[in-house]
Coordinates of C-alpha atoms in Angstrom, one line a residue:
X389 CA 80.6 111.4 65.4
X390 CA 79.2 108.8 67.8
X391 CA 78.3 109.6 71.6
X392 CA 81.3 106.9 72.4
X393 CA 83.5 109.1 70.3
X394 CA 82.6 112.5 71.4
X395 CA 82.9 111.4 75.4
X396 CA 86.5 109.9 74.1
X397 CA 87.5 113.3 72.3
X398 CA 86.4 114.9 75.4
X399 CA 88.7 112.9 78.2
X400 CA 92.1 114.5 78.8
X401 CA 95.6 112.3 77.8
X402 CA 95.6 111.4 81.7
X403 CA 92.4 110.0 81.5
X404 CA 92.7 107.9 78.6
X405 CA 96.0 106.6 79.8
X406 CA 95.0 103.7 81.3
X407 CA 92.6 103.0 78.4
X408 CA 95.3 102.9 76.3
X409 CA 98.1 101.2 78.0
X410 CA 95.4 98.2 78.9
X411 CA 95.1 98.2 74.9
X412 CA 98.4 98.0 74.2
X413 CA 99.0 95.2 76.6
X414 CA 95.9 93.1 75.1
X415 CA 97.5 94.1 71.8
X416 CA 100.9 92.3 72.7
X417 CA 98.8 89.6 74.3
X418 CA 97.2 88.8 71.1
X419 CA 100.2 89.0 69.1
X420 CA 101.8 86.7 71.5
X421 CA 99.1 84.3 71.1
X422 CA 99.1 84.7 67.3
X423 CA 102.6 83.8 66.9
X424 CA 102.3 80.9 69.2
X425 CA 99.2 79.5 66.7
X426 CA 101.2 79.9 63.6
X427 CA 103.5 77.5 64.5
X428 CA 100.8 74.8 65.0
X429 CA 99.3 72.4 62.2
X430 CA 96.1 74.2 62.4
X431 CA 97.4 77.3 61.0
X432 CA 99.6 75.7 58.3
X433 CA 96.5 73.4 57.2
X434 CA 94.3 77.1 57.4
X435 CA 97.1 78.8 55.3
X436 CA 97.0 75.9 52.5
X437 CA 93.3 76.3 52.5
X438 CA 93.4 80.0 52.5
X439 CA 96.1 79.4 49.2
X440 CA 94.1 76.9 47.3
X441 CA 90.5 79.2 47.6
X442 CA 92.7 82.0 46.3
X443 CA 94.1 80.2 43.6
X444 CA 90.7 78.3 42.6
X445 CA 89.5 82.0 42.6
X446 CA 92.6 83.2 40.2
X447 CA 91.7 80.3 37.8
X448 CA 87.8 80.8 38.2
X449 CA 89.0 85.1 36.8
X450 CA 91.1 84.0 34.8
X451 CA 88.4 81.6 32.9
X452 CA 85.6 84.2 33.3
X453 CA 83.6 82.2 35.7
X454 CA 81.2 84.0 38.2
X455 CA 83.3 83.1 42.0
X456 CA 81.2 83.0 44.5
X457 CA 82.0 84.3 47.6
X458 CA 79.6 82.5 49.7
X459 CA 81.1 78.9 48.9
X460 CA 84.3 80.7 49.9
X461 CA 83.2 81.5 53.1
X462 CA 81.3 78.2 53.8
X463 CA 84.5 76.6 52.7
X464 CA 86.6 79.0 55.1
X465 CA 84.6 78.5 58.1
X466 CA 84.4 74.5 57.7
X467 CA 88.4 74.8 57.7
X468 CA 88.3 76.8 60.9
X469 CA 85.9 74.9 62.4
X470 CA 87.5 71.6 61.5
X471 CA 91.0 72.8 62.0
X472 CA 91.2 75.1 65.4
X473 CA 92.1 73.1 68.1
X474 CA 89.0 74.9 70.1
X475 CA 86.4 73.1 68.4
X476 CA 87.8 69.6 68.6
X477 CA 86.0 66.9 70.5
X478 CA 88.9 66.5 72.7
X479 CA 88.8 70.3 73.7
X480 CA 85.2 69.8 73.8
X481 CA 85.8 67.2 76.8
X482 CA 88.2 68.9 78.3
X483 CA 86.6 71.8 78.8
X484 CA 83.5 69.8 80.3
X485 CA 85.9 68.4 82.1
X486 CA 87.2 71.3 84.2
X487 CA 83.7 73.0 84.2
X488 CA 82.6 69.7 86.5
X489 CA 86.0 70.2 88.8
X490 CA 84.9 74.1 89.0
X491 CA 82.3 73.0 90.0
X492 CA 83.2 70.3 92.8
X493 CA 85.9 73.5 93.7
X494 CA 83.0 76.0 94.4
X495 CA 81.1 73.7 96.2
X496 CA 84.0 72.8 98.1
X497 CA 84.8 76.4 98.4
X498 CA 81.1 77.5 99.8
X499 CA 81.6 74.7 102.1
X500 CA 85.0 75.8 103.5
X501 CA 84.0 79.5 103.6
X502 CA 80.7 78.5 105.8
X503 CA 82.8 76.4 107.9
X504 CA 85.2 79.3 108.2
X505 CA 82.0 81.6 109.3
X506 CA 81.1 79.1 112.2
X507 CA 84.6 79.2 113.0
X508 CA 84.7 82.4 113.6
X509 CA 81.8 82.6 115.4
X510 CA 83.0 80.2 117.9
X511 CA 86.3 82.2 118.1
X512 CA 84.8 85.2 119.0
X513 CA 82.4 83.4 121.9
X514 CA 85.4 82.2 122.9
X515 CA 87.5 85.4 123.3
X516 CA 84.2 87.2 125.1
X517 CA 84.2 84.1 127.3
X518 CA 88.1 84.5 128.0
X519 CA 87.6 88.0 128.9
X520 CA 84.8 87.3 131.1
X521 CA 86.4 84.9 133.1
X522 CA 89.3 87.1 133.4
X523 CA 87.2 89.6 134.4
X524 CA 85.4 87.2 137.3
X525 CA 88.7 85.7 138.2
X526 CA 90.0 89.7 138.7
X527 CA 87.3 90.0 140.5
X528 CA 87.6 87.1 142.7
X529 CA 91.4 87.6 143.5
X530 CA 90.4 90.6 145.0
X531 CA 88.4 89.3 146.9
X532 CA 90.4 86.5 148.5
X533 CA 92.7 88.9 148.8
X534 CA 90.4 91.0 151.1
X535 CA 89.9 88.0 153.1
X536 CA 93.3 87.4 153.3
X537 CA 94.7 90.6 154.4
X538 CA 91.0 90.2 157.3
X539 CA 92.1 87.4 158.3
X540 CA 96.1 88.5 158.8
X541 CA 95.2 91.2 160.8
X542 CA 92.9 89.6 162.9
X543 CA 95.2 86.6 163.8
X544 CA 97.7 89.3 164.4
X545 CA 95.3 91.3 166.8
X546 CA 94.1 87.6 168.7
X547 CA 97.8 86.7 168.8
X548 CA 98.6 89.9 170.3
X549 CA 96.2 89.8 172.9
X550 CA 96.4 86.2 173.6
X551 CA 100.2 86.6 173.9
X552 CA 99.9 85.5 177.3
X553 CA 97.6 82.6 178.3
X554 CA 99.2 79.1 177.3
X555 CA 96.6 76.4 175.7
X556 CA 97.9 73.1 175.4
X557 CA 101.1 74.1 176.9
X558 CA 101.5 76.6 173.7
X559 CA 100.5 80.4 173.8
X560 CA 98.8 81.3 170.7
X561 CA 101.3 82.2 167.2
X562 CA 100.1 82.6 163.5
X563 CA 100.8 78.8 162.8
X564 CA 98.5 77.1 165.1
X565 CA 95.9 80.1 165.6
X566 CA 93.2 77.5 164.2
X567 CA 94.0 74.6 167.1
X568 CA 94.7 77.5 169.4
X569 CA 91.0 78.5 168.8
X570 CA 89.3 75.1 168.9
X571 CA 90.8 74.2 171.9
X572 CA 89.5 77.3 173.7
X573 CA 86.1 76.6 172.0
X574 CA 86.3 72.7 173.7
X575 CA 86.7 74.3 177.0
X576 CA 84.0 76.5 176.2
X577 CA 81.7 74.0 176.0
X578 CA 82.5 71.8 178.7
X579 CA 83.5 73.9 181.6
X580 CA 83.0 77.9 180.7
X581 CA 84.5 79.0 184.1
X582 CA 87.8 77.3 183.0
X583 CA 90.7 79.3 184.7
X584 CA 92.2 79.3 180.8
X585 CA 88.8 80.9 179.8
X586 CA 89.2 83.4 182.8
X587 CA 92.4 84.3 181.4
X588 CA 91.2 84.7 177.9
X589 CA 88.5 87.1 178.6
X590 CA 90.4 89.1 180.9
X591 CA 92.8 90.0 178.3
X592 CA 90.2 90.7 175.4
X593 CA 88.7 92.8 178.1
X594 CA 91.8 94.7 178.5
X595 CA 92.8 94.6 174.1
X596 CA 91.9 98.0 172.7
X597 CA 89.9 96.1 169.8
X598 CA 87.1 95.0 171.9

């Protein structure tokens, strides 16, 4: 017994399952195929052939004449050859045919998967560039929101203390805190001892912030 045949023996009805139900569907396979070629002209004009060897080899018996089974088989194999549609000219270029569009699809394949890889490259800059600038823009909302909330609480501690003294015929609220300001830097600059400015650093004075 062979080494294939002994490591066959060996395997247990489990393992050659699927060795033999992939057998059994090549075996219907074939037979499907089979029965679909002996409907065609090639198998009729191989079955004629087949009958006239046979009966040329009757007759050559019958006669006592040598038959040689070497012009048999030439005569066979130029019927198969001649007759199967696989070795016509047309299936010929057909199948050179479709070898040059597998081709142009492979190539046209390669070039979609490569474009594909770049794609994805630029995807996933993208994304880490996304989450970066989520990250920075997190980052920065905080921030302003810091300055914000410093800036609330101071204009709500200068308001407070400022309640009092009148600039421009308005004392000093939230809303106009900025011309409020500027106009008590203008008097700053051009008279310092400005009874407004008096006013203004009397009550800092007396703020609990200072």
């Amino acid at each position: 017994m062979s080494i294939i045949g002994r490591r066959w023996n060996a395997l247990s009805d489990e393992q050659k399952r699927p060795f033999l139900e992939k057998a059994e569907a090549e075996r219907v396979e074939y037979e499907k195929q089979m029965e679909a070629y002996r409907k065609t002209d090639a198998y009729k004009q191989f079955t004629e052939k087949k009958e006239e060897i046979l009966k040329k080899r009757r007759r050559k018996l019958k006669s006592g004449e040598p038959d040689s089974d070497d012009e048999n088989e030439k005569l066979m194999g130029r019927t198969q050859a001649a007759d199967l549609p696989i070795f016509s000219a047309q299936f010929l270029e057909y199948n050179k045919t479709q070898e040059a569009a597998l081709k142009k699809l492979r190539q046209k394949s390669s070039s979609l998967e490569e474009e594909n890889r770049l794609l994805k490259e630029i995807i996933s800059r993208l994304k880490a560039n996304i989450v970066a600038k989520k990250r920075e823009y997190q980052k920065e909302s905080g921030r302003a929101q810091e300055v914000l909330r410093t800036k609330e609480k101071w204009t709500s501690l200068i308001v407070a203390a400022l309640n009092g003294v009148v600039v421009s015929g308005a004392p000093p609220v939230a809303k106009n805190i900025y011309a409020y300001m500027e106009r008590l830097n203008y008097l700053t600059m051009e008279d310092p001892q400005h009874p407004i400015l008096i006013k203004v650093r009397m009550a800092l004075a007396g703020s609990s912030f200072l």
